XYZ file of C-alpha atoms in Angstrom:
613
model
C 57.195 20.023 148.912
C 60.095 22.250 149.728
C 60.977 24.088 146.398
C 63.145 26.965 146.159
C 60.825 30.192 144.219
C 61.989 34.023 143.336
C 60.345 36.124 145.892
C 59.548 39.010 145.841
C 61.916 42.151 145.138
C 62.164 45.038 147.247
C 62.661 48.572 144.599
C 65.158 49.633 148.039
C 67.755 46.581 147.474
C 69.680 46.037 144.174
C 70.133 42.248 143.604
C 72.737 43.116 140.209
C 76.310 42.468 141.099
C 77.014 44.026 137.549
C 74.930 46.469 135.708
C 75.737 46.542 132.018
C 74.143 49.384 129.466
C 72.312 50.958 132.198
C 71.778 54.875 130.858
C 70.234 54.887 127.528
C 69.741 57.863 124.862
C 67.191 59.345 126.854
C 69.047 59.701 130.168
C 66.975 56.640 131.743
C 68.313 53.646 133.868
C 66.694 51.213 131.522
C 67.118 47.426 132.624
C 69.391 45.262 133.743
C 68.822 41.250 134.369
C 67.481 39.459 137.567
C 67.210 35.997 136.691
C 67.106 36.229 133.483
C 64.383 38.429 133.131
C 64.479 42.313 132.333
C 63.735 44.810 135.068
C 62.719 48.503 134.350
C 63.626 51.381 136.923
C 63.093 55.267 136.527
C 66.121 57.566 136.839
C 64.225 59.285 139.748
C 64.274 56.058 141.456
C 67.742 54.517 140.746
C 69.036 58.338 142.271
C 67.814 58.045 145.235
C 70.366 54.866 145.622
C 73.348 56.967 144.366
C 72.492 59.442 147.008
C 72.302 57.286 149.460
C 75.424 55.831 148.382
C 74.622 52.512 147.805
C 77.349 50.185 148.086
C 76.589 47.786 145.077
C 76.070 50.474 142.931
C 79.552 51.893 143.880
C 80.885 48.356 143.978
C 79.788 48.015 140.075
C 81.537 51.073 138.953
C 78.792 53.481 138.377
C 79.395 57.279 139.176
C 76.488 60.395 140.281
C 78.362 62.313 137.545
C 78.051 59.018 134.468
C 74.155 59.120 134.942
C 72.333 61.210 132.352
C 69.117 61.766 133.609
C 66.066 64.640 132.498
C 66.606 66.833 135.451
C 69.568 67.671 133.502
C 67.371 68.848 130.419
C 64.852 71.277 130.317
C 62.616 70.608 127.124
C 59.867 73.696 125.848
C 57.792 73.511 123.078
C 54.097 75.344 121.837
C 51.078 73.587 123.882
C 48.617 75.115 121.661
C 47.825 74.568 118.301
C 50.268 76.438 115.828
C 48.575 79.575 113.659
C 46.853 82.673 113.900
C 45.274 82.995 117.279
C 44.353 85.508 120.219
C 47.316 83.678 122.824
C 49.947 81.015 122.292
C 50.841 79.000 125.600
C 54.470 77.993 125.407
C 55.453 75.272 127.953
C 59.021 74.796 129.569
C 59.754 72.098 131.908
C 63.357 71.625 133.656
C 65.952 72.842 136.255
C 66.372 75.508 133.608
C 62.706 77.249 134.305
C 64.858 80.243 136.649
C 67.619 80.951 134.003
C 64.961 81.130 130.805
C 62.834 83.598 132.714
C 65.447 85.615 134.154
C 67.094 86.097 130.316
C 63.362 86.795 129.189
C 62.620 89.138 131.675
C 65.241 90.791 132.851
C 65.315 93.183 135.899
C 62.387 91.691 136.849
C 61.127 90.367 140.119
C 60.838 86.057 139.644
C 56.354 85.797 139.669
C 54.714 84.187 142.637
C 54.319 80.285 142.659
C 50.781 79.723 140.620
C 50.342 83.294 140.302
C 50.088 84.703 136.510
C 52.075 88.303 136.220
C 52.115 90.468 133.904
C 55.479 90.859 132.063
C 57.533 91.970 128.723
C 59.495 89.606 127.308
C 62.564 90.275 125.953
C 65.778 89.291 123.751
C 67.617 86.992 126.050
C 71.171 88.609 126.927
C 70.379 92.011 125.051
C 69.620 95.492 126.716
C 65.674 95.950 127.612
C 64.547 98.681 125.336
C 61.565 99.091 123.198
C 63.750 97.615 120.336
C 64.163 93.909 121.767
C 61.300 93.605 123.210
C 59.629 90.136 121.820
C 56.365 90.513 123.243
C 54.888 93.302 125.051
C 52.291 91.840 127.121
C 52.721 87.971 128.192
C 51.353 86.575 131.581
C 53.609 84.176 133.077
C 53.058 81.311 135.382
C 55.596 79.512 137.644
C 54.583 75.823 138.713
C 57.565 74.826 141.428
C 58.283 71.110 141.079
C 57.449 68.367 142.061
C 53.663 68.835 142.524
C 53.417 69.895 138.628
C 52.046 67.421 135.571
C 56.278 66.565 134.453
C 56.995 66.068 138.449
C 59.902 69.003 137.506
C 59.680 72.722 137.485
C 57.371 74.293 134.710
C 57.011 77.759 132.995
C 54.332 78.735 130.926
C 54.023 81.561 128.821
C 51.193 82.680 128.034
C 52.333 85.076 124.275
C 50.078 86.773 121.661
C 49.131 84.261 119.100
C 50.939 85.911 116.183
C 52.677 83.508 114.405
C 55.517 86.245 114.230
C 55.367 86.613 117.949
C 55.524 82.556 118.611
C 58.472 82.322 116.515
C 60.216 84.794 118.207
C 59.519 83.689 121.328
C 60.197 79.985 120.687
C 63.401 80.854 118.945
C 65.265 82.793 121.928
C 64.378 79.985 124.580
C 67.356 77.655 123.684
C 69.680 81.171 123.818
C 68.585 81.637 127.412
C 71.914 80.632 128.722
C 74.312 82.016 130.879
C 77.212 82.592 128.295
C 77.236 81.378 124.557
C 80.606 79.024 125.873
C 78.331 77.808 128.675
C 78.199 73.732 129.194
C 74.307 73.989 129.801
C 73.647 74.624 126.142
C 72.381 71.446 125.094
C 70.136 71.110 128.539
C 67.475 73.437 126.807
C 65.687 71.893 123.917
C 62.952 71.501 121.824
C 60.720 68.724 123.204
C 59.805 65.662 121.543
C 55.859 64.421 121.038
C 54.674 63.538 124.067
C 57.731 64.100 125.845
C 55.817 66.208 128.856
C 53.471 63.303 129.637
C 56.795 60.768 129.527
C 58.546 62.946 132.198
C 55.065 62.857 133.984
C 55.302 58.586 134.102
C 58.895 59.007 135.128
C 58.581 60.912 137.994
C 55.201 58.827 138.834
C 52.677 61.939 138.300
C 50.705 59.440 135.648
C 50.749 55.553 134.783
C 50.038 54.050 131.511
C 46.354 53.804 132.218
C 46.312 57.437 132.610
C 48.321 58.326 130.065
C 46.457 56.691 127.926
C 43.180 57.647 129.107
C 45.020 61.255 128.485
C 45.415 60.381 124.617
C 41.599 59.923 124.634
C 40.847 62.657 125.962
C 43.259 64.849 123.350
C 41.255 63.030 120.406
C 37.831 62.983 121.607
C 35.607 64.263 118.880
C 32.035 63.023 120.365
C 30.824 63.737 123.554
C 30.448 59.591 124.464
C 34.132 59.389 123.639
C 35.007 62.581 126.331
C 32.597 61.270 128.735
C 34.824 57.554 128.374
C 38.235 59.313 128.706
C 37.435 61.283 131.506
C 36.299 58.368 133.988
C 40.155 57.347 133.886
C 41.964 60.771 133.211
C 42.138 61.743 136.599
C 42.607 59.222 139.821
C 39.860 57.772 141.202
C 38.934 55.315 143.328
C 37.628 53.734 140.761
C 39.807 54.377 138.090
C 41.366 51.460 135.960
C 45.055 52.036 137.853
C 43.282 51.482 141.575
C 41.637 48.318 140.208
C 44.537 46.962 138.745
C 46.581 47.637 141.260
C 43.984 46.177 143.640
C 43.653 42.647 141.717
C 48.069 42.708 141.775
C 48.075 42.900 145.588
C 44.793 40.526 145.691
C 47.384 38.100 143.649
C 50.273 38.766 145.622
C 48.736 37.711 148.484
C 47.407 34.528 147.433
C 50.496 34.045 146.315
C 52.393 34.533 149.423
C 50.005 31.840 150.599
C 51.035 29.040 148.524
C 54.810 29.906 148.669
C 54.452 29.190 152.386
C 53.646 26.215 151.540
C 56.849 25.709 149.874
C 58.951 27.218 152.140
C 57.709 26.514 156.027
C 55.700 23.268 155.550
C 58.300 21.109 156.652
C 59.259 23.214 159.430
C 56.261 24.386 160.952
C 52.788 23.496 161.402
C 49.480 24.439 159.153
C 46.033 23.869 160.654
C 45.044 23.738 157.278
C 46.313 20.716 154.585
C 47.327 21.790 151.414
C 44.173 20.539 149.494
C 42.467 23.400 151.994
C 44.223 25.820 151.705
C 44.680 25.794 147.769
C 41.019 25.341 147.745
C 40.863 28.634 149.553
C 43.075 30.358 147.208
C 41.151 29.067 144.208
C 37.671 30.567 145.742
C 39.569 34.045 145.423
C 40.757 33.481 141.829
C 37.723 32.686 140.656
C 36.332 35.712 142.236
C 39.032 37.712 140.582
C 38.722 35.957 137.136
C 35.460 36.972 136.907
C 35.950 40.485 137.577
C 38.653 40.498 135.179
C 36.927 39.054 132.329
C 34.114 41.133 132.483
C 36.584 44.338 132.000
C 37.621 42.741 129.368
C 34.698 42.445 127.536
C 33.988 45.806 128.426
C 37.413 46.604 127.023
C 35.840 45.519 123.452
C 32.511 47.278 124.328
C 34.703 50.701 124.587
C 36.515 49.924 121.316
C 33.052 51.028 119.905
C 32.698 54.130 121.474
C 36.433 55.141 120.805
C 36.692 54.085 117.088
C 33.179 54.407 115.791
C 30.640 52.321 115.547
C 30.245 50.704 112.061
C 26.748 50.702 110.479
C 26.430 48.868 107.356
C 22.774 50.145 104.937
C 22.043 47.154 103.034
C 19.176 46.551 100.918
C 18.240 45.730 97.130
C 18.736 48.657 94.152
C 16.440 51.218 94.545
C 15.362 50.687 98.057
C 16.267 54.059 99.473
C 19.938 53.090 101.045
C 21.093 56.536 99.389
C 18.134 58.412 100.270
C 18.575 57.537 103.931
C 22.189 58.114 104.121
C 21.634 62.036 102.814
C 19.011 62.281 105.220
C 21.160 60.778 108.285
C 24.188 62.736 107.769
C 22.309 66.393 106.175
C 24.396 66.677 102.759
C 24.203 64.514 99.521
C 26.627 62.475 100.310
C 25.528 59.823 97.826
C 23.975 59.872 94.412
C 20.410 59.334 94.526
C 19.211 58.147 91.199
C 16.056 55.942 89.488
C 18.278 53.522 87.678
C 19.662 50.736 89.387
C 23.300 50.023 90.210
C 24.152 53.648 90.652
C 26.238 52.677 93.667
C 28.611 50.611 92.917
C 32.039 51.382 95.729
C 31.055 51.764 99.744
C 30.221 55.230 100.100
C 31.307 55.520 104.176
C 30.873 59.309 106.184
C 31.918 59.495 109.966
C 29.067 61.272 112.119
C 28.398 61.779 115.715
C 25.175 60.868 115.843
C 23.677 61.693 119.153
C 27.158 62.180 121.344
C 28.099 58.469 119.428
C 30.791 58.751 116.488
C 29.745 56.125 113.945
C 30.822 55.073 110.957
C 27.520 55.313 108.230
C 28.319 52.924 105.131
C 26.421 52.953 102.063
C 26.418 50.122 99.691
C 25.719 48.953 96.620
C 22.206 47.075 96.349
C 22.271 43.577 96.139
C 21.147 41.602 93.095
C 21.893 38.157 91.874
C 23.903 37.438 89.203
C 25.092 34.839 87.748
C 22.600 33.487 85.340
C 20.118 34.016 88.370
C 19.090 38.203 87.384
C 16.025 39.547 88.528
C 16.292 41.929 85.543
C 16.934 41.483 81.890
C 20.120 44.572 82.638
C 23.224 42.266 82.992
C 25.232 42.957 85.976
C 28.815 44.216 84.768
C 32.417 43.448 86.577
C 31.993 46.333 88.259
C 28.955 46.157 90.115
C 29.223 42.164 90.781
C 32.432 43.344 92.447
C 30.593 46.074 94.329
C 28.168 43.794 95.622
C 31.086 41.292 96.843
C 32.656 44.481 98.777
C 29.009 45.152 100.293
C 28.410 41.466 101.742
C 31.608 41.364 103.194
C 31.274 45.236 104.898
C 27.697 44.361 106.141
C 29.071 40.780 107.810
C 31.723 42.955 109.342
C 29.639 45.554 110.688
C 28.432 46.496 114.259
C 25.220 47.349 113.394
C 23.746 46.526 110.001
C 20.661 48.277 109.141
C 18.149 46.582 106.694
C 16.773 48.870 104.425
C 13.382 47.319 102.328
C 11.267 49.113 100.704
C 6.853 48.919 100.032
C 6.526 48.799 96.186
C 3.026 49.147 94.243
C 2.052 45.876 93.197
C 2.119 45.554 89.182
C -0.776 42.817 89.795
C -3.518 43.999 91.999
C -2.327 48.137 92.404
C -1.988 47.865 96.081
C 1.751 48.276 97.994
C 3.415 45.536 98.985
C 6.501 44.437 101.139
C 9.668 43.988 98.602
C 11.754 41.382 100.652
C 14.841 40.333 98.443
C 16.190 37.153 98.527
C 19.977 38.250 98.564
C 19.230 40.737 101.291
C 17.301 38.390 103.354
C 20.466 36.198 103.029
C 22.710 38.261 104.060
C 20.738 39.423 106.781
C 20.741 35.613 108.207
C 24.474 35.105 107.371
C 24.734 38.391 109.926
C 22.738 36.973 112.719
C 24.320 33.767 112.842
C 27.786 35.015 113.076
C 29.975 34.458 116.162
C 30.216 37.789 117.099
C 26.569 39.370 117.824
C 25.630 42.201 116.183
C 22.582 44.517 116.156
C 20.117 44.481 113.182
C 17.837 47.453 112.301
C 14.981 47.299 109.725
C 14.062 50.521 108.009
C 10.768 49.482 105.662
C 11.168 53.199 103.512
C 8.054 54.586 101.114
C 5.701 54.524 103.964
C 4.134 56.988 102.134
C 2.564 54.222 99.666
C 0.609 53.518 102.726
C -2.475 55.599 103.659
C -2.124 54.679 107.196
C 1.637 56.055 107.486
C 1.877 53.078 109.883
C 3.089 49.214 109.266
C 0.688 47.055 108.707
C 1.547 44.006 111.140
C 1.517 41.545 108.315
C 5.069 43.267 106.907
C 6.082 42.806 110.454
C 5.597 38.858 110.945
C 6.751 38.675 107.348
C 10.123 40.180 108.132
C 10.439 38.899 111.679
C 10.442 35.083 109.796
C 12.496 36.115 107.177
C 15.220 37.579 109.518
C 14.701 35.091 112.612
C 15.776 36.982 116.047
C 14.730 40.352 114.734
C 13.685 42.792 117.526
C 10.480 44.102 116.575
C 11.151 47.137 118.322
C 13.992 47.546 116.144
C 12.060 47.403 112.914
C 11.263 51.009 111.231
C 8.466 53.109 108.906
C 10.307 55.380 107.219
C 9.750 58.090 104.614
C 12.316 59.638 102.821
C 10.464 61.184 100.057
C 8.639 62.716 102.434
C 11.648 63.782 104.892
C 13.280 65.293 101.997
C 9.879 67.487 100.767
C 9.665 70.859 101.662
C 8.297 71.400 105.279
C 4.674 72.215 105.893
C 3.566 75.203 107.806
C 0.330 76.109 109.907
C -1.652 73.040 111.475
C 0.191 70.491 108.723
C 3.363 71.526 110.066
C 4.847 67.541 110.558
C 7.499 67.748 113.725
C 9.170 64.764 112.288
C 8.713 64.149 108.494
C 9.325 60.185 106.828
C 9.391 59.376 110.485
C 13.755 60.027 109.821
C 14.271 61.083 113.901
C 12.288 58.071 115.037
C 14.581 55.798 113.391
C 17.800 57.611 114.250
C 16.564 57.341 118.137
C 16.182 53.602 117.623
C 20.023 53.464 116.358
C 20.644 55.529 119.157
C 18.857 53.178 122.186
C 21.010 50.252 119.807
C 24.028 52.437 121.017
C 23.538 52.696 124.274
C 22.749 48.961 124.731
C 25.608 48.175 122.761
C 28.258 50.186 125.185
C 26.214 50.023 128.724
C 29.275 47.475 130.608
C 29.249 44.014 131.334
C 29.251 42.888 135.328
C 30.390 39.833 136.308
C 28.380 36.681 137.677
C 26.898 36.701 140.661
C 28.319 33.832 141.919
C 31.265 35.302 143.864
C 30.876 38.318 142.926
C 29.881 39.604 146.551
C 29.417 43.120 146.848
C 30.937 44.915 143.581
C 28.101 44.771 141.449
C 28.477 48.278 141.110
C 27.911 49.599 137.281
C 30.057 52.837 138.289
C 32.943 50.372 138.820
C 32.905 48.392 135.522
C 31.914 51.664 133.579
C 35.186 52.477 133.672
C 36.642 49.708 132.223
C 35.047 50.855 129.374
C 37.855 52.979 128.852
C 40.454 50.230 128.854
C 42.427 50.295 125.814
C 43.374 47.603 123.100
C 46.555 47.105 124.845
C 44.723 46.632 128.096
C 42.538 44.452 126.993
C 45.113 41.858 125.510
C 46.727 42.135 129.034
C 43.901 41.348 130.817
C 42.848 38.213 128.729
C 46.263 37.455 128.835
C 46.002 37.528 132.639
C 42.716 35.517 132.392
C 44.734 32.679 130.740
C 47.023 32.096 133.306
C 44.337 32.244 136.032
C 42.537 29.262 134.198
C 46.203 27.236 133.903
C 46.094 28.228 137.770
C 42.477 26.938 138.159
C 43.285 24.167 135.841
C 46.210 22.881 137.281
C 44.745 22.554 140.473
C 41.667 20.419 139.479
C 44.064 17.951 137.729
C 46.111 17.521 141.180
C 45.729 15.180 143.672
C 45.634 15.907 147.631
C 49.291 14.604 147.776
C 50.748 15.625 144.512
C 49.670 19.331 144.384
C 52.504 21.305 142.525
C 52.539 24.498 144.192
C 55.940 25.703 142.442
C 53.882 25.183 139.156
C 51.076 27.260 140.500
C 52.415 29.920 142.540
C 54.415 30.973 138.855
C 50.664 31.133 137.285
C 49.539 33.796 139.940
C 53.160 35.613 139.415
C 52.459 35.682 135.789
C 49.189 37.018 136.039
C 50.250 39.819 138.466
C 52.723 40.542 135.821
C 49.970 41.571 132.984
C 48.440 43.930 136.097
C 51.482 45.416 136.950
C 52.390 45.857 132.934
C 49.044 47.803 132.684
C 50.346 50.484 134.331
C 53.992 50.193 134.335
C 54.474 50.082 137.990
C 55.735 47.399 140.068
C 58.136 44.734 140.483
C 57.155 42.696 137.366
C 56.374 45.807 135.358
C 59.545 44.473 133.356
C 60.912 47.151 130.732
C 58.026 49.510 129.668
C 60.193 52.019 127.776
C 59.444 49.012 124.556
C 55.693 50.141 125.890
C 55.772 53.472 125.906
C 56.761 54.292 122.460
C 53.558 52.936 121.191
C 51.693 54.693 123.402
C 53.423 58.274 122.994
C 53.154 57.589 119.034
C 49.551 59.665 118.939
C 50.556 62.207 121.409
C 51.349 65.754 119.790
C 54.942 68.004 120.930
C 53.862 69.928 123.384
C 51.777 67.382 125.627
């Protein structure tokens, strides 16, 4: 069973006899090949070795002085948003921090660390009087590196939010040199989007996880979405990095375990045989897979709260889809109109909707055509493509509310349930799709009834009609009535059409929808904790592929290990599924060993960030 494996490598030994390409454009050690695969180190890191003198380094050919790195740039841009406003915040970040305030404020004493003081800021290299003065009043704050959010030295100044002012003050920064012939002049630039929160990764103030959480945070419109991006802004011991990097050492370990196997068996001696002790190590993965695979679901559960839920209103022409919509989001956002067909494209509004952004979509009513019409009014290209566009939105929806309305009988006077059969249809075709959704039933012109209240006949009638309908999630509604006038005195109705009743039933819908997954019980031991997987919520997209890419090679682990044998276990075979897996942890955050080259990662996730952050 002796099988030679790549172990582990230490980030304090260099295994590269030749480094090829090593700076790129940014001033970044970037990769270089181990065995054929690509390896990712930070400038801050690969320094240390060049201090230290590091013979292989030296031995390649590779000088202090040929290593471009960004503590030989100091970047400075606006943090705040650009326009009129009472103060502008102007953000430097560099070795530079000393020379830009000392041109800026001449004469003047250099501020306490953390401390903001007072000062006027003037044209760099010009005489302080009252005529180059740029701003007369700016408080300044020194942040000495490395304990700062770039890891470097940072200056903030705090301006007047003039857009005069901020021009001025943004365009004598890169002039804060020593000397206009001075070799320093390209170390003070503009910064790039995002560049701030880069240099924070870099010099390991922030992983991915966290800067990405960040980016959440910067976007979040609702108060669900701020609540998500906060649980993993900040380190925690729960936070998404600690668990990750919890499951990677959980891996290496069992790891280790098997690759003794492959190394010492012959040489020394294991109270345990092989079957046992891979047994052992399969107990833990399953354990672990089934943590993992319940963040991942929660992964898809966040996706909700962080790009909207999508709410499809579907019903028949006339049925009050329109009406509803107004009333939901306060404006007339649709036409409301007697005649039929009035809607023909998807009329869709973004709302937050009790701390939930969502996604309202109104459609047009469903008819059949096709020598099948319900009406003698032939249904035109137009529409018949409308109603095409509305099946496919309300199949594709999170949450697809059925709106059905009571009509007066023509026959005996008395109201009666309207169930069409396209809508019921649809409604099925909704409930039997792979991926569960929510359905909601609002029954509108409840005000044909004298009760105000559903009689429980319309209830059993739409609970067979639509099978697996919640009755609790089936709705009297009004809006005629929500959209009257309000009453005063005694009549004064606190909720008229019954409109808030309904929106608080979307709202418990949205709350079930995005409360986390946990894991089985079986194995699961003592982190049944909700806290814990609550975060996971906040796991992005690229997360989430990770992690069910992770999952995959756990089950060719698992796999692999039920088709062995006691004697012809293949440990090589499975000890590369556990390194594998560690790899999608350690990619998560870009740190560790078999992080391999994140810079291809971090330009995707910079892409939203704005200059300045």
């Amino acid at each position: 069973m002796r099988a030679s494996f790549p172990r582990l490598l230490r980030r304090d030994v260099i295994y590269s006899r030749h480094v090829p390409n090593i700076v790129d454009s940014g001033g970044c050690i970037s990769r270089h090949a181990i065995g054929g695969r690509a390896w990712s180190f930070t400038s801050s890191r690969w320094q240390s070795h060049l201090r230290g003198g590091n013979s292989l380094l030296q031995a390649s050919g590779i000088r202090d002085n040929a290593i471009e790195t960004s503590a030989q740039s100091t970047i400075y841009a606006l943090s705040t948003a650009p326009g009129k406003a009472a103060i502008a915040v102007i953000r430097i970040s560099g070795p530079a921090c000393a020379t830009i305030y000392s041109s800026l404020c001449p004469n003047r004493p250099f501020p306490k660390p953390r401390t903001a003081t007072l000062r006027k800021l003037y044209e760099p290299h010009q005489p302080a009087t009252e005529s180059t003065i740029l701003d007369a009043g700016a408080l300044i704050l020194f942040f000495p590196g490395p304990q700062t959010v770039t890891g470097e030295d940072v200056l903030e100044l705090h301006t007047h939010g003039g857009p005069a002012v901020v021009k001025a003050v943004l365009g004598s920064i890169p002039r804060c040199v020593t000397s206009p012939s001075s070799s320093t002049r390209h170390r003070i630039r503009y910064a790039e989007a995002g560049e701030f929160t880069r240099r924070a990764f870099m010099n390991d103030r922030l992983d991915l996880t966290q800067i990405e959480a960040l980016g959440d945070t910067l976007s979040a419109t609702t108060e669900q979405q701020r609540r998500l991006s906060v649980r993993n802004s900040a380190t925690t011991t729960n936070g998404l990095s600690t668990r990750y990097e919890t499951w990677r050492q959980h891996l290496l370990h069992a790891r280790g375990e098997l690759e003794a196997l492959i190394d010492f068996s012959e040489d020394q001696h294991f109270d345990e045989s092989p079957r046992s002790l891979t047994d052992s190590v399969a107990t833990q993965i399953r354990h672990l897979r089934s943590q993992i695979g319940a963040h991942a679901q929660n992964a898809i559960r966040g996706e909700l709260l962080r790009n909207g839920i999508s709410i499809s209103l579907l019903g028949a022409p006339n049925a009050g889809k329109s009406s509803l919509l107004n009333r939901v989001v306060g404006r007339d956002a649709a036409i409301v109109s007697t005649e039929e067909g009035t809607t023909r494209d998807i009329v869709e509004v973004g709302i937050d909707l009790g701390g939930w952004f969502v996604r309202l979509g109104d459609m047009a009513g469903l008819r059949v055509f096709g020598g099948e019409q319900t009406s003698d009014v032939n249904v035109g290209v137009v529409e018949r493509e409308g109603i095409n566009r509305a099946i496919d939105r309300a199949l594709a929806s999170d949450v697809l509310v059925v709106v059905v309305s009571i009509e007066p009988s023509t026959d005996t006077g008395t109201a009666e349930l309207r169930l069409d059969h396209s809508v019921v249809e649809t409604a099925r075709r909704y409930c039997e799709r792979t991926e569960k959704g929510t359905v909601i039933v609002a029954v509108n012109k409840i005000d044909h009834i004298p009760s105000g209240s559903l009689p429980r006949r319309y209830v059993d009638a739409l609970t067979s009609a639509i099978p697996g309908l919640d009755t609790a999630h089936i709705f009297g509604i009004s809006c005629m009535q929500a959209n009257a006038p309000p009453k005063l005195g005694l009549d004064h109705d606190p909720d008229p059409g019954n409109i808030q009743n309904f929106l608080q039933g979307l709202i418990s819908a949205f709350k079930a929808m995005t409360t986390p997954v946990l894991p089985s019980a079986e194995g699961a031991g003592d982190v049944l904790d909700q806290s814990i997987y609550e975060t996971s919520l906040g796991a992005s997209e690229r997360q989430r592929l990770l992690l069910e890419e992770c999952s995959a090679h756990l089950d060719g682990f698992l796999s692999g290990l039920e088709r062995s044998g006691d004697d012809d276990i293949d440990i090589v075979v499975l000890a590369e599924e556990l390194r594998a897996a560690a790899g999608c942890l350690a990619r998560m955050t870009g740190r560790g060993e078999e992080a391999g080259d994140v810079e291809e990662v971090l330009g995707v996730v910079f892409e939203k960030f704005c200059v300045g952050k």
